[in-house]
Short mmCIF file of C-alpha atoms and ligand atoms in Angstrom, two decimals:
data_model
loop_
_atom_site.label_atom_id
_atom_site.label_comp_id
_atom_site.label_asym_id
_atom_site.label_seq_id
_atom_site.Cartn_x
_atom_site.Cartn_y
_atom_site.Cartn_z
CA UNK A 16 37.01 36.22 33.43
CA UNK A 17 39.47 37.13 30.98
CA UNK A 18 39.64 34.43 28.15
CA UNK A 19 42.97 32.53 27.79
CA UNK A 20 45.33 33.28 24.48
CA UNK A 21 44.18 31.36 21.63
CA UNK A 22 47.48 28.87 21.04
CA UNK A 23 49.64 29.56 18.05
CA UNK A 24 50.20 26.51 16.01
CA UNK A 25 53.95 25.67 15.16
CA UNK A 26 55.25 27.33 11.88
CA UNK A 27 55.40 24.16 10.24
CA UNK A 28 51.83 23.90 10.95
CA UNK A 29 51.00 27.14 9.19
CA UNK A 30 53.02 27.24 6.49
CA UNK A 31 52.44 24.11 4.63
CA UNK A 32 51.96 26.35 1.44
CA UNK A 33 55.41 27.84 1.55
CA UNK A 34 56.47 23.94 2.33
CA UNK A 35 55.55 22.91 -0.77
CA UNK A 36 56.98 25.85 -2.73
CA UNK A 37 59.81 25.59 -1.43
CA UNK A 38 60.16 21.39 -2.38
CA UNK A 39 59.40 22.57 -6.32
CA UNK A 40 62.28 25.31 -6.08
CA UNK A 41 64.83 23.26 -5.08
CA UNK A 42 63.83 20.99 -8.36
CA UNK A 43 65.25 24.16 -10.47
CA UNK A 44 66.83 26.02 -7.63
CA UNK A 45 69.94 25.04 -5.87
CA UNK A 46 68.46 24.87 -2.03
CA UNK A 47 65.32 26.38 -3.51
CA UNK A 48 66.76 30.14 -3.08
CA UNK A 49 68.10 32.77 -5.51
CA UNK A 50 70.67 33.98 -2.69
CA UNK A 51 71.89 31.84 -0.03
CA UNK A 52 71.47 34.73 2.47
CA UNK A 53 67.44 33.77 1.85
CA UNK A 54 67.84 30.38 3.16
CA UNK A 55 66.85 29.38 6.71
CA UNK A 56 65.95 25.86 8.55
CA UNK A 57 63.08 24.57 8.12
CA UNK A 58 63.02 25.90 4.86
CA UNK A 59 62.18 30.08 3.98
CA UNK A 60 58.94 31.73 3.91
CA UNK A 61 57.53 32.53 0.96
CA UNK A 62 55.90 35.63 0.40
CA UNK A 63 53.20 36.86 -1.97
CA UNK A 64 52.06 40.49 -1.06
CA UNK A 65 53.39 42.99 1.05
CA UNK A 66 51.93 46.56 2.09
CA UNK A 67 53.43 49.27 4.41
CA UNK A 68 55.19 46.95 7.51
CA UNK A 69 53.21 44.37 6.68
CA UNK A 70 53.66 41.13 4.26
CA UNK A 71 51.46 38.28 3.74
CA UNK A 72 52.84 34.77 3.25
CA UNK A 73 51.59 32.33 0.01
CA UNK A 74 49.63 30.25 3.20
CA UNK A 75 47.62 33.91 4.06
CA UNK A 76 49.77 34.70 7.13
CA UNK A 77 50.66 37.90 7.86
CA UNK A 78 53.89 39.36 9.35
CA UNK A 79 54.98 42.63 10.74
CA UNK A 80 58.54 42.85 8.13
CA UNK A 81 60.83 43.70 10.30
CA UNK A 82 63.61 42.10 7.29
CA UNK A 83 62.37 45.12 4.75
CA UNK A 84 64.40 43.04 2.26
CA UNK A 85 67.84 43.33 4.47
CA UNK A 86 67.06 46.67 5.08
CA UNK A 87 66.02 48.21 1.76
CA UNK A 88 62.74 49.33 2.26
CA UNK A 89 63.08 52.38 4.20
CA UNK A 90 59.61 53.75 3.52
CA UNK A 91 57.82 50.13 3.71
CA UNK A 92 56.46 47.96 0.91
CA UNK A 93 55.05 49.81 -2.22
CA UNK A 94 54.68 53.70 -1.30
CA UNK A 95 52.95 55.39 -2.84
CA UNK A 96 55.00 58.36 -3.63
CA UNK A 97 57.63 55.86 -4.92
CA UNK A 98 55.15 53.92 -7.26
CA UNK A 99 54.13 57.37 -8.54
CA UNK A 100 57.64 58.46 -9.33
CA UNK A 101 58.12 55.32 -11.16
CA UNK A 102 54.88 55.57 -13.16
CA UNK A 103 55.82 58.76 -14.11
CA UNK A 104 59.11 57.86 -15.26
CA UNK A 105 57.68 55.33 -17.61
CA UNK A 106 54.95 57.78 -18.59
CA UNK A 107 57.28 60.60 -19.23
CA UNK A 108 59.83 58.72 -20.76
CA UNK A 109 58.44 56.23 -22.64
CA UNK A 110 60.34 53.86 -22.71
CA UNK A 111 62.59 51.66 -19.10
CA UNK A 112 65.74 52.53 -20.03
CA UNK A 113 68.04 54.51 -22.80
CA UNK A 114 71.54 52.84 -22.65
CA UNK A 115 72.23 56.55 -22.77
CA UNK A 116 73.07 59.26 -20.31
CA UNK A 117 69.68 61.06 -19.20
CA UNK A 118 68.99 63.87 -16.59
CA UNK A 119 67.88 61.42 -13.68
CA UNK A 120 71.43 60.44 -13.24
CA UNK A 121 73.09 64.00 -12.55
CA UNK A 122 70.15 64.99 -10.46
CA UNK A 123 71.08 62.00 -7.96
CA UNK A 124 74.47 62.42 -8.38
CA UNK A 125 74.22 66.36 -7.12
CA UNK A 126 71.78 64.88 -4.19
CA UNK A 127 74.21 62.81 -3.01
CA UNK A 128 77.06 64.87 -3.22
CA UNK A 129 75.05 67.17 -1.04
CA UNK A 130 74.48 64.88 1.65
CA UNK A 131 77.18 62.55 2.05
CA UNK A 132 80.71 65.07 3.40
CA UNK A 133 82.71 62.21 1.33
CA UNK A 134 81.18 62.38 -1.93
CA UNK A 135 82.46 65.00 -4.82
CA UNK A 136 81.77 62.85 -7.57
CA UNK A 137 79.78 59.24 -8.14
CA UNK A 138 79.13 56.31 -10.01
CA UNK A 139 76.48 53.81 -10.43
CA UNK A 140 76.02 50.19 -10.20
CA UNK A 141 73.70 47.80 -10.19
CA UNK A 142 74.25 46.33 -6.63
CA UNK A 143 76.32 47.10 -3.45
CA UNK A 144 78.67 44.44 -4.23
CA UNK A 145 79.12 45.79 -7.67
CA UNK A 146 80.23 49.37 -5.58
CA UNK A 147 82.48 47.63 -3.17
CA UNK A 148 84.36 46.04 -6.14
CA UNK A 149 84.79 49.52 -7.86
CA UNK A 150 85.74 51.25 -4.56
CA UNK A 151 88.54 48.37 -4.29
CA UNK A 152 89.52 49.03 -8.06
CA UNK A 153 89.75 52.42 -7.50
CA UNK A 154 91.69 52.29 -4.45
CA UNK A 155 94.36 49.83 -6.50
CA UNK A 156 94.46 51.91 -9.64
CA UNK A 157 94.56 55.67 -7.48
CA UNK A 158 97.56 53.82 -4.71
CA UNK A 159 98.74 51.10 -7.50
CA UNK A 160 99.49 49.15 -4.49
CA UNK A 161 98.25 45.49 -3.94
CA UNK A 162 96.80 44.79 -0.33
CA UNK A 163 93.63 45.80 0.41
CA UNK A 164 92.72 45.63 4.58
CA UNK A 165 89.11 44.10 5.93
CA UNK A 166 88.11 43.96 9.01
CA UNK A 167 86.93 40.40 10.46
CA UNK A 168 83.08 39.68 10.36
CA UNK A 169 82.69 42.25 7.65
CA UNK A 170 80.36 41.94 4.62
CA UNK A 171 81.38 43.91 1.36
CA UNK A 172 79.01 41.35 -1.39
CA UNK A 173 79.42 38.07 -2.10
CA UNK A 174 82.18 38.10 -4.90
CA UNK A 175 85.94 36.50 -4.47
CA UNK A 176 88.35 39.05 -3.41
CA UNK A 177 85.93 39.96 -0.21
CA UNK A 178 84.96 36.45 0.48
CA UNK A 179 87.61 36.35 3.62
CA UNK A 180 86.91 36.11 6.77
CA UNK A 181 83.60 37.36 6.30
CA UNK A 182 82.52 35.26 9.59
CA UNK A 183 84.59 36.06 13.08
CA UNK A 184 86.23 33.14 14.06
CA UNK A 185 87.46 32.55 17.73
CA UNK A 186 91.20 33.62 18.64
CA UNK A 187 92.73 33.29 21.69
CA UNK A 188 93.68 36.81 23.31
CA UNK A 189 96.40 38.60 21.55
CA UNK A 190 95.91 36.23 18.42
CA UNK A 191 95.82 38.52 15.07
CA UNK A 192 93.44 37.35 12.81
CA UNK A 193 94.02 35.28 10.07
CA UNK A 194 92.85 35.77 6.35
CA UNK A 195 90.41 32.65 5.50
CA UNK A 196 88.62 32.45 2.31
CA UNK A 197 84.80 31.71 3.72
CA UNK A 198 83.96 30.37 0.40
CA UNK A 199 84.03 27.44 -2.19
CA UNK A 200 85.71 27.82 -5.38
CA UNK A 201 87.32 31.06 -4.09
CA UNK A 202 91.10 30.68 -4.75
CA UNK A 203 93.56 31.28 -1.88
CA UNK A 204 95.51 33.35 -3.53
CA UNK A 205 92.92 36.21 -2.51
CA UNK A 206 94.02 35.66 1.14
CA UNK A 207 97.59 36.72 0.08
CA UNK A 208 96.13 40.05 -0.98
CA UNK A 209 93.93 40.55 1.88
CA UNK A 210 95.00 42.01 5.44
CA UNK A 211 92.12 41.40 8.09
CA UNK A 212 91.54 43.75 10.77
CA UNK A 213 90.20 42.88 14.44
CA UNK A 214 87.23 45.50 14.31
CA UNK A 215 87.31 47.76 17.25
CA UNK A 216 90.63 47.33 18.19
CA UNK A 217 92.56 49.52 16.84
CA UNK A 218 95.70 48.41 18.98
CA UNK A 219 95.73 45.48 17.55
CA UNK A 220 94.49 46.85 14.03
CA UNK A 221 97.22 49.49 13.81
CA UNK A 222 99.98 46.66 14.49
CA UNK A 223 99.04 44.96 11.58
CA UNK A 224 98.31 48.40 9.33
CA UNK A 225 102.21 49.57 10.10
CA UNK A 226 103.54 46.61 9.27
CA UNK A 227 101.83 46.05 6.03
CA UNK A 228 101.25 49.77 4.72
CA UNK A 229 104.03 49.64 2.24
CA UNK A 230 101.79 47.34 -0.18
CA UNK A 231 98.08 48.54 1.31
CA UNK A 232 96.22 50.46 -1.61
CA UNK A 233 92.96 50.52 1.02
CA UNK A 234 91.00 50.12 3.95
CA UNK A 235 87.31 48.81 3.87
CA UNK A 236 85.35 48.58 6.38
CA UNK A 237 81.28 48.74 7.65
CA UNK A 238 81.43 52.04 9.96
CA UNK A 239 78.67 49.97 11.70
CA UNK A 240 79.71 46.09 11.66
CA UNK A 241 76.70 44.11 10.24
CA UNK A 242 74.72 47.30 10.50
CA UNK A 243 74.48 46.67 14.28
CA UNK A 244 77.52 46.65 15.95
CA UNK A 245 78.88 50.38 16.42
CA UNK A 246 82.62 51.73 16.35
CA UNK A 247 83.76 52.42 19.00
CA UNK A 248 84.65 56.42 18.33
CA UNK A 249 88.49 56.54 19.32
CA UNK A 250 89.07 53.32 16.98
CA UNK A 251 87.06 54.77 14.12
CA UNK A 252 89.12 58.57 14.38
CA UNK A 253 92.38 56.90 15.11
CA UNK A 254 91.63 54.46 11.80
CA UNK A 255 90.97 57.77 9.66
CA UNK A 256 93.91 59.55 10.80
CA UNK A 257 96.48 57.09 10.29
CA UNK A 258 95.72 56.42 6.58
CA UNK A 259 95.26 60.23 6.37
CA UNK A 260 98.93 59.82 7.13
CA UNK A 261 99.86 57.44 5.04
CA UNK A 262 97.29 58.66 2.30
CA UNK A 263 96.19 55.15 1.68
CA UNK A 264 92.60 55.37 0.74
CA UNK A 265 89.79 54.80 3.46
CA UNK A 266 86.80 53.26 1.66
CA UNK A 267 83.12 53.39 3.81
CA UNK A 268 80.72 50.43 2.87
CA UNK A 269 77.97 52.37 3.65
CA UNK A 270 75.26 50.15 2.06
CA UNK A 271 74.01 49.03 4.81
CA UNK A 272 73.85 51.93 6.52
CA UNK A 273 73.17 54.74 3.88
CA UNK A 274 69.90 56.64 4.40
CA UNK A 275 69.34 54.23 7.85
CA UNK A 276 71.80 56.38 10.66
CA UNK A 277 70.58 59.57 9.06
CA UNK A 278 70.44 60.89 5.68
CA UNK A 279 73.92 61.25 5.85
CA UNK A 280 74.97 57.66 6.81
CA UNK A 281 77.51 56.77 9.11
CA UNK A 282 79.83 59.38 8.08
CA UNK A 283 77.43 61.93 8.80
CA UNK A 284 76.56 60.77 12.29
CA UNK A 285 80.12 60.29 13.28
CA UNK A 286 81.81 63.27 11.57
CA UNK A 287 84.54 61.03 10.15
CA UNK A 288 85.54 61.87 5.90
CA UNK A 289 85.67 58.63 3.86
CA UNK A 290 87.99 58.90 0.90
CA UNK A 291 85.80 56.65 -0.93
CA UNK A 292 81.95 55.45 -0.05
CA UNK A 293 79.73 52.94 -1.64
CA UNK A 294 75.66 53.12 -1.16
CA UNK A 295 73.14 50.37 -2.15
CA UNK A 296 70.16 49.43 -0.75
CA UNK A 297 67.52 52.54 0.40
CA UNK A 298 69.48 53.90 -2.43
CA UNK A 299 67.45 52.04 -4.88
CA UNK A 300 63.93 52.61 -3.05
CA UNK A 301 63.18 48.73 -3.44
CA UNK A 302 65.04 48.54 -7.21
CA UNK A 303 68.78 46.98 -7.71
CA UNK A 304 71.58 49.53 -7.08
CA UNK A 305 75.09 50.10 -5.81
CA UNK A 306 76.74 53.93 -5.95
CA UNK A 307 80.47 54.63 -5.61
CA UNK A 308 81.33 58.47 -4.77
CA UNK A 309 84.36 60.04 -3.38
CA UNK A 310 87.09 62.51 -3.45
CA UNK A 311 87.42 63.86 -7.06
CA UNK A 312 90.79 63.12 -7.71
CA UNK A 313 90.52 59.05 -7.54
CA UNK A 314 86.78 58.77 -9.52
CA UNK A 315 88.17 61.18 -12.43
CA UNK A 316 90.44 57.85 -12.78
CA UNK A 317 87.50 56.37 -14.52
CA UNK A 318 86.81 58.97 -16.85
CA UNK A 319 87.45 58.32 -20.39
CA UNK A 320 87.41 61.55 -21.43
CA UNK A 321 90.11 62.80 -23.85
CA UNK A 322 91.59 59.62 -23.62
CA UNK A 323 89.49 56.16 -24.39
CA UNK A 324 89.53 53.25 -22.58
CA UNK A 325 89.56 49.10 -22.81
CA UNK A 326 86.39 49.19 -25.55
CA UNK A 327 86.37 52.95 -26.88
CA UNK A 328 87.89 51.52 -29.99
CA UNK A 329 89.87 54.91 -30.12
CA UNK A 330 92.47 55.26 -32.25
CA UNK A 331 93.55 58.11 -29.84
CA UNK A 332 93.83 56.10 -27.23
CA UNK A 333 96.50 56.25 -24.95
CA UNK A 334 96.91 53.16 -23.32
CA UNK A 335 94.02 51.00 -21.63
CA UNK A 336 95.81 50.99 -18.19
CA UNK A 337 95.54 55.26 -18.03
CA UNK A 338 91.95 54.70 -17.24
CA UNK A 339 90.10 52.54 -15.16
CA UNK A 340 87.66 50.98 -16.39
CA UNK A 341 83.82 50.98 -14.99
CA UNK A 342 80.63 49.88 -16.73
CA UNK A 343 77.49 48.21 -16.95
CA UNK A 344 74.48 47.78 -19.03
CA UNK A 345 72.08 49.13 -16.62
CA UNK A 346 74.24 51.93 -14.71
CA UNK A 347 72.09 54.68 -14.29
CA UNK A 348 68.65 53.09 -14.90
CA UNK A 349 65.93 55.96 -15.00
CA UNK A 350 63.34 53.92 -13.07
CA UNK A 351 66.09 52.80 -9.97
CA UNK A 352 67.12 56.71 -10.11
CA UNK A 353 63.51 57.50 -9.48
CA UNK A 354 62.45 55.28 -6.85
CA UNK A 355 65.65 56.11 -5.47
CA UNK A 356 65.35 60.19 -5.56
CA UNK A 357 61.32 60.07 -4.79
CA UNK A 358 63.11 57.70 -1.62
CA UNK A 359 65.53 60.39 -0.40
CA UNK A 360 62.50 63.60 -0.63
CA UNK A 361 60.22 61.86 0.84
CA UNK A 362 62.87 61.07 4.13
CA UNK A 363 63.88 64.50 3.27
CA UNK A 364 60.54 65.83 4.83
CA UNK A 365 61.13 67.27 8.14
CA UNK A 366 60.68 64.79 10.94
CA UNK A 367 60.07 62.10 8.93
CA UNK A 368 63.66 60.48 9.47
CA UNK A 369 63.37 61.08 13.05
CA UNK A 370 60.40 59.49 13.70
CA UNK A 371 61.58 56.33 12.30
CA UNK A 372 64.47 56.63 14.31
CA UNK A 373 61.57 57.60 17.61
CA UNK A 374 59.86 54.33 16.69
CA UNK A 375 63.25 52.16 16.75
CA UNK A 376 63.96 53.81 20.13
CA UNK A 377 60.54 52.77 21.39
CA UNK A 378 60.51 48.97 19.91
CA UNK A 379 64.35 48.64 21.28
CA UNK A 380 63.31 49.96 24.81
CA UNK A 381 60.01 47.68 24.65
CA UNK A 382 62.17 44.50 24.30
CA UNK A 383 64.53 45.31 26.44
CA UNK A 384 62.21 45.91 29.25
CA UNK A 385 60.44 42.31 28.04
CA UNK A 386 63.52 40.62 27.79
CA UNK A 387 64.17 41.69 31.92
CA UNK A 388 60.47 41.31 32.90
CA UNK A 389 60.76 37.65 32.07
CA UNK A 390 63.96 36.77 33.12
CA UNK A 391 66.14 36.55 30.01
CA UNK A 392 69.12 37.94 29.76
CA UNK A 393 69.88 40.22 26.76
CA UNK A 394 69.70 43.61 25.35
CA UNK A 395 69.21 45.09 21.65
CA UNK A 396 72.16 46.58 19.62
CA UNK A 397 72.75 49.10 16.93
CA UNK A 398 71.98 53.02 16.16
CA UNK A 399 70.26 54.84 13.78
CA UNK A 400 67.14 52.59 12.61
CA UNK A 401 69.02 49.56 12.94
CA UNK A 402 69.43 46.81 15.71
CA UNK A 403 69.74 43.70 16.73
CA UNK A 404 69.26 41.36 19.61
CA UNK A 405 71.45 40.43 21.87
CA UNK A 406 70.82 37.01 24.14
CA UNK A 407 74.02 37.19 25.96
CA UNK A 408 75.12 38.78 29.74
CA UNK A 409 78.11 39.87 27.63
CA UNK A 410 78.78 43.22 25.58
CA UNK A 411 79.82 42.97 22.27
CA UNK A 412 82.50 44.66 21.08
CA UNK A 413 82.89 43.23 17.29
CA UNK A 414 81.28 39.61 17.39
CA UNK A 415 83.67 37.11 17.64
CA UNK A 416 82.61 33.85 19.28
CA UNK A 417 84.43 35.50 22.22
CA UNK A 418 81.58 38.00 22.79
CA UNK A 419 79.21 34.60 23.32
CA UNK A 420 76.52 36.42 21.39
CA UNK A 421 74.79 34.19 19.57
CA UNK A 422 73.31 31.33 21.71
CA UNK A 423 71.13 28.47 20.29
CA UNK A 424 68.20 30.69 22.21
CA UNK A 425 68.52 33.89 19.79
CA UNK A 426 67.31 31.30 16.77
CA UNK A 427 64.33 29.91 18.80
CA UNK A 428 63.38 33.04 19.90
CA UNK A 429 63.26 34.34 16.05
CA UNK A 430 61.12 31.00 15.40
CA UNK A 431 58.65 31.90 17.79
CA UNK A 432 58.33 35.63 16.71
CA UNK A 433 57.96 33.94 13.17
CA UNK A 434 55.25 31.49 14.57
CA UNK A 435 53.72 34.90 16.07
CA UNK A 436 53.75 37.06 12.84
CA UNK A 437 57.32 39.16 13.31
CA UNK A 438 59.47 38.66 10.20
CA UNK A 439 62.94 38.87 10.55
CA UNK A 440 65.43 36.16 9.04
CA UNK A 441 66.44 34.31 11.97
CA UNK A 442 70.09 35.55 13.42
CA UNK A 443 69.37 38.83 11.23
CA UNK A 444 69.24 42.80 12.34
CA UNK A 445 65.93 44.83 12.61
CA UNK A 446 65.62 47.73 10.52
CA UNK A 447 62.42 50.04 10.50
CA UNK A 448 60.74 51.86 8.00
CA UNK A 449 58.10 55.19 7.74
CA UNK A 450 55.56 52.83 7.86
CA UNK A 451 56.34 51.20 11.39
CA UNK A 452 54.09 53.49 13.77
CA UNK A 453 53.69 53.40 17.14
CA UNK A 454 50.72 51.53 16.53
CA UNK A 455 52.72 48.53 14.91
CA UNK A 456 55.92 49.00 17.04
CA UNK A 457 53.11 48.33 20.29
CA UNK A 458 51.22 45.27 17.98
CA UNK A 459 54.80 43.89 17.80
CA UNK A 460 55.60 44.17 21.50
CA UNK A 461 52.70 42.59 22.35
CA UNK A 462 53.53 39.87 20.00
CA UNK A 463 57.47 39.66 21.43
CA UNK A 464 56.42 39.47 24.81
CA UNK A 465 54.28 36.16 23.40
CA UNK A 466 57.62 34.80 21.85
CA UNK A 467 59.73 35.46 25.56
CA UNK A 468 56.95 33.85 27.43
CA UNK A 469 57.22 31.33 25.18
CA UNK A 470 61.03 30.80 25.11
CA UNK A 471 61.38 30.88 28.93
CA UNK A 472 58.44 28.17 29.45
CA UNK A 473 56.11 30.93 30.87
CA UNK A 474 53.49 30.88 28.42
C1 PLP B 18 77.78 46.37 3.84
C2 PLP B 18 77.37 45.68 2.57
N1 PLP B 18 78.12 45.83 1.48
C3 PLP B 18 77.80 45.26 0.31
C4 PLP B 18 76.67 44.48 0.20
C5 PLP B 18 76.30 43.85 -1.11
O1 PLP B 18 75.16 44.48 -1.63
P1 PLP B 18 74.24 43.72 -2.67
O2 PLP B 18 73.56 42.63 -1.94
O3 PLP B 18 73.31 44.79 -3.17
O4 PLP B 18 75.15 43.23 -3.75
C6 PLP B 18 75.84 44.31 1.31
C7 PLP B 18 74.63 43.48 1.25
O5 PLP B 18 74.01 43.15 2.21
C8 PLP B 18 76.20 44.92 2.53
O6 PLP B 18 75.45 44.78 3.63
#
């Protein structure tokens, strides 16, 4: 007689630890969370080890991560070629950081510039929104126009300027989006220097471009909207060839998806040349970064070179407004750099991309074929090593509220999968990593299934 499943008690149940953590944070902590993206009802997880796929919560639960820190962790918690690399750097160089220039920063430089078709020379930051707000400077000071365009439901980092319409709002047919700062204490004058885009439409987008291209300095956008959501290829050629045209500066946010559709990010996979791209995330191999490359002509704005900038102090100086001006205290740290470059060989390794990418295939297909087995409606999104799930009859074409993707039932499903040891952050994407075998992709199917029979009253 086959023994019945053992029942799963609610999360609140088992996570009485993380309860309590979470009560003392928000003494200190406004809503208990460094970064607001980190909060979710009841209250977050906390977490106290990780290895691999696998992270263990401060009550002793474990989880399948299927987060990876928003996508970061492209070879899994703590590898062990990156932990060497960093050892070594410490070893070797003795001390965590110069404040000076030091080899590790050409030798990523040259890496990138070899894989991503858009790069010819790049800088570093210290986060992705930190590259988005160069690429955006850049764009101004290169054009020394005023507009920059977004596209609706597009995330660039959490700083004024590219706090519009970062959520899609609900239009009626035919209605051109309107920009809407999406944040407190952001002023509205941002929204007079902001053009938002209807993503996948480039009817509609192109419209709006020709009638505001006089003052446009860029175009930003996520080749893949929320990682998830892909362009539709027409829209995405048609968007590069028009500001070809009007040489207005296309800018890839790429953070997202650099190193996760390929090691040569979106642009690779589609075949369509940025003028400008920022990186972040798998860049860093699990350490803070942000990278801006692009054509040579616009980054050799920011070199000071012969001529001195804001703080050079140079007598020589021309002007400050002949260069543009980029820094930060930690650009270029040696231990990021080599977590980052012991990243990139390791995915380097032949087959070792596309077996991620195998594994996403499988645990996409797996759900999908759950999902219809017991009778609810959806389907998983995305490319590369990157998804999400879909609860809706509908396709979706770039998210709005029209696409009726999100139903109440996507965030009880993701509490259930929690309750059943899948980490995501409920609403968020999937991304895989090296360490997600078939093994763990079929240990997580089994546990999905649990969640569905759960969600449709099966169980
Ligand atoms: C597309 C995109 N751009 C920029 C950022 C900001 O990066 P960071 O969180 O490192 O500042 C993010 C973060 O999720 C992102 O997804």
């Amino acid at each position: 007689m086959a023994t019945p499943a053992k029942p799963v008690p609610p999360l609140l149940e088992k996570t009485s630890q993380s309860a309590r953590l979470f009560e003392e944070a928000a003494q200190c902590i406004p809503g208990g969370i460094t970064a607001n993206i980190k909060h979710f009802d009841p209250y977050p997880l906390f977490m106290e080890s990780a290895s691999g796929a696998r992270m263990r919560d401060v009550d002793g639960n474990e989880y399948i991560d299927y987060n990876l820190c928003y996508g970061a962790l492209m070879l899994g918690h703590g590898h062990p070629g990156v932990r060497r690399a960093v050892a070594e750097q410490w070893e070797t160089m003795g001390s965590f950081v110069f404040g000076a220039p030091h080899a590790l920063e050409a030798e990523m430089a040259r890496k990138l510039i070899d894989l991503y078709p858009g790069i010819e020379l790049i800088r570093f930051t210290n986060s992705g929104l930190e590259a988005t707000m160069l690429a955006v400077r850049l764009a101004r000071g290169w054009t020394e126009k005023r507009k920059i365009a977004k596209f609706e439901g597009h995330y660039h980092g959490g700083y004024d300027p590219m706090l519009i319409n970062v959520q899609s709002r609900n239009r009626k047919r035919g209605e051109r989006p309107r920009p809407v700062v999406d944040s407190r204490g952001v002023l509205d004058e941002y929204q007079d220097q902001t053009v938002v885009l209807p993503f996948n439409d480039w009817e509609a987008s192109l419209e709006i471009l020709e009638e505001e291209k006089n003052d446009l300095a860029g175009v930003i956008l996520e080749p893949v909207q929320g990682g998830f959501i892909p362009p539709d290829p027409v829209f995405l050629r048609s968007l590069r060839e028009w500001t070809n045209k009007q040489e207005i500066p296309l800018i890839f946010d790429e953070v997202k998806t650099g190193f996760r559709l390929g090691l040569s990010g979106a642009q690779g996979r589609y075949g369509i040349t940025p003028d400008l791209t920022t990186l972040g995330k798998v860049l860093g191999g699990g350490f803070p970064v942000g990278a801006v490359g692009g054509r040579r002509a616009i980054l050799e704005t920011a070199s000071p070179v012969h001529r001195g900038d804001v703080l050079s102090g140079n007598e020589n100086q021309t002007h400050s407004r002949d260069v543009l001006f980029h820094s930060g205290t930690y650009n270029g740290h040696p231990t990021v750099l080599a977590a980052g470059l012991a990243t990139i060989s390791h995915l380097e390794y032949e087959g070792v991309f596309a077996k991620v990418e195998e594994a996403t295939r499988l645990l996409r297909n797996g759900m999908e074929e759950i999902l219809a087995r017991w009778g609810c409606s959806g389907s998983t999104l995305g490319d590369g090593t990157i998804f999400n799930v879909m609860l809706s009859e509908q396709p979706v074409q770039n998210g709005t509220k029209r696409d009726a993707a999100y139903p109440c039932l996507r965030r009880e499903l993701d509490i259930h999968l929690l309750e059943r040891g899948i980490y995501i952050k409920p609403m968020n994407r999937f991304s895989l990593s090296t360490a997600h075998t078939p093994d763990v992709v079929a240990e997580t199917l089994d546990r999905f299934e649990e969640g569905v029979k759960r969600l449709t009253g099966k169980e």
